[in-house]
Amino acid sequence: MDGERRADLTLEGLVHDLNNVFETISEAADLIAGDSRSKKLANSIHRSVARGERIVESFVETARGSVELAGVLSCATEFARDFLSTGRSPEVEFDLQLEPGLRLKGLPGAWERVFVNLFLNAAQAMKQGGTIQVRARLAGGGVEIVVADQGPGIPPEILPEIFKPHFSTKSSRRSAFKGLGLHIVESVVSQNGGAVAAANRPDAAGAEFTIRLPEG
Ligand SMILES: Nc1ncnc2c1ncn2[C@@H]1O[C@H](COP(=O)(O)OP(=O)(O)O)[C@@H](O)[C@H]1O
Ligand SMILES: [Mg+2]
């Protein structure tokens, strides 16, 4: 039919066939893992397959100009966990409650930076450790995402300052680079047509960041 591309030539068709290739390689890796001498090799093949899948997924998302929130959050929590596990950080847990199927306009890498920055700030505020809550739902015709922590909250007098570049209450040797996390958050959110607000939690101690965006 005019204007309609054959399924085997579309991006979806390509991803479908590549996923079959990944599945075949994974099954072969499972088979060779049966021999104890090949376990390391099998693990390395599985990691390569996972990397290939991520590359394909991020290519598709970039081509579509829209990302799946659940995937972004899983990468961001994984990165934040890795970051926190290398320091002497207190124990931080994640509690995610997401409406299924939510998508955001924009690029996966940019959204990962948004959530990693919010998670690291939350973790740094929770000196005794605690839980970082993420709630996401459709609201008012768009997507609403709330990231809340169990730290001391944000003193009201600095609330109007925190999104400004280089505003920071942290002592750091690398002062040229501090105070940029929330500025990055706000830039990415506004580039994608949304808004972000900071507040203290109404229900408990802690800070709460709310992002509102058009659906992707
Ligand atoms: N979850 C939070 N709880 C309490 N204060 C926060 C939180 N997130 C950010 N802040 C405050 O906002 C400031 C700016 O944050 P950010 O832009 O990420 O820069 P940085 O983390 O380098 O200080 C922080 O120094 C801190 O005072
Ligand atoms: Mg920060």
mmCIF file of C-alpha atoms and ligand atoms in Angstrom, residues 117 121 124 170 181-182, ligand 2:
data_model
loop_
_atom_site.group_PDB
_atom_site.id
_atom_site.type_symbol
_atom_site.label_atom_id
_atom_site.label_comp_id
_atom_site.label_asym_id
_atom_site.label_seq_id
_atom_site.Cartn_x
_atom_site.Cartn_y
_atom_site.Cartn_z
ATOM 1 C CA ASN A 117 21.205 13.419 40.358
ATOM 2 C CA ASN A 121 21.184 14.081 46.493
ATOM 3 C CA GLN A 124 23.643 12.183 50.527
ATOM 4 C CA LYS A 170 28.083 20.756 50.473
ATOM 5 C CA GLY A 181 22.925 18.527 39.874
ATOM 6 C CA LEU A 182 19.580 20.268 40.261
HETATM 7 MG MG MG B 2 23.835 17.000 43.764
#
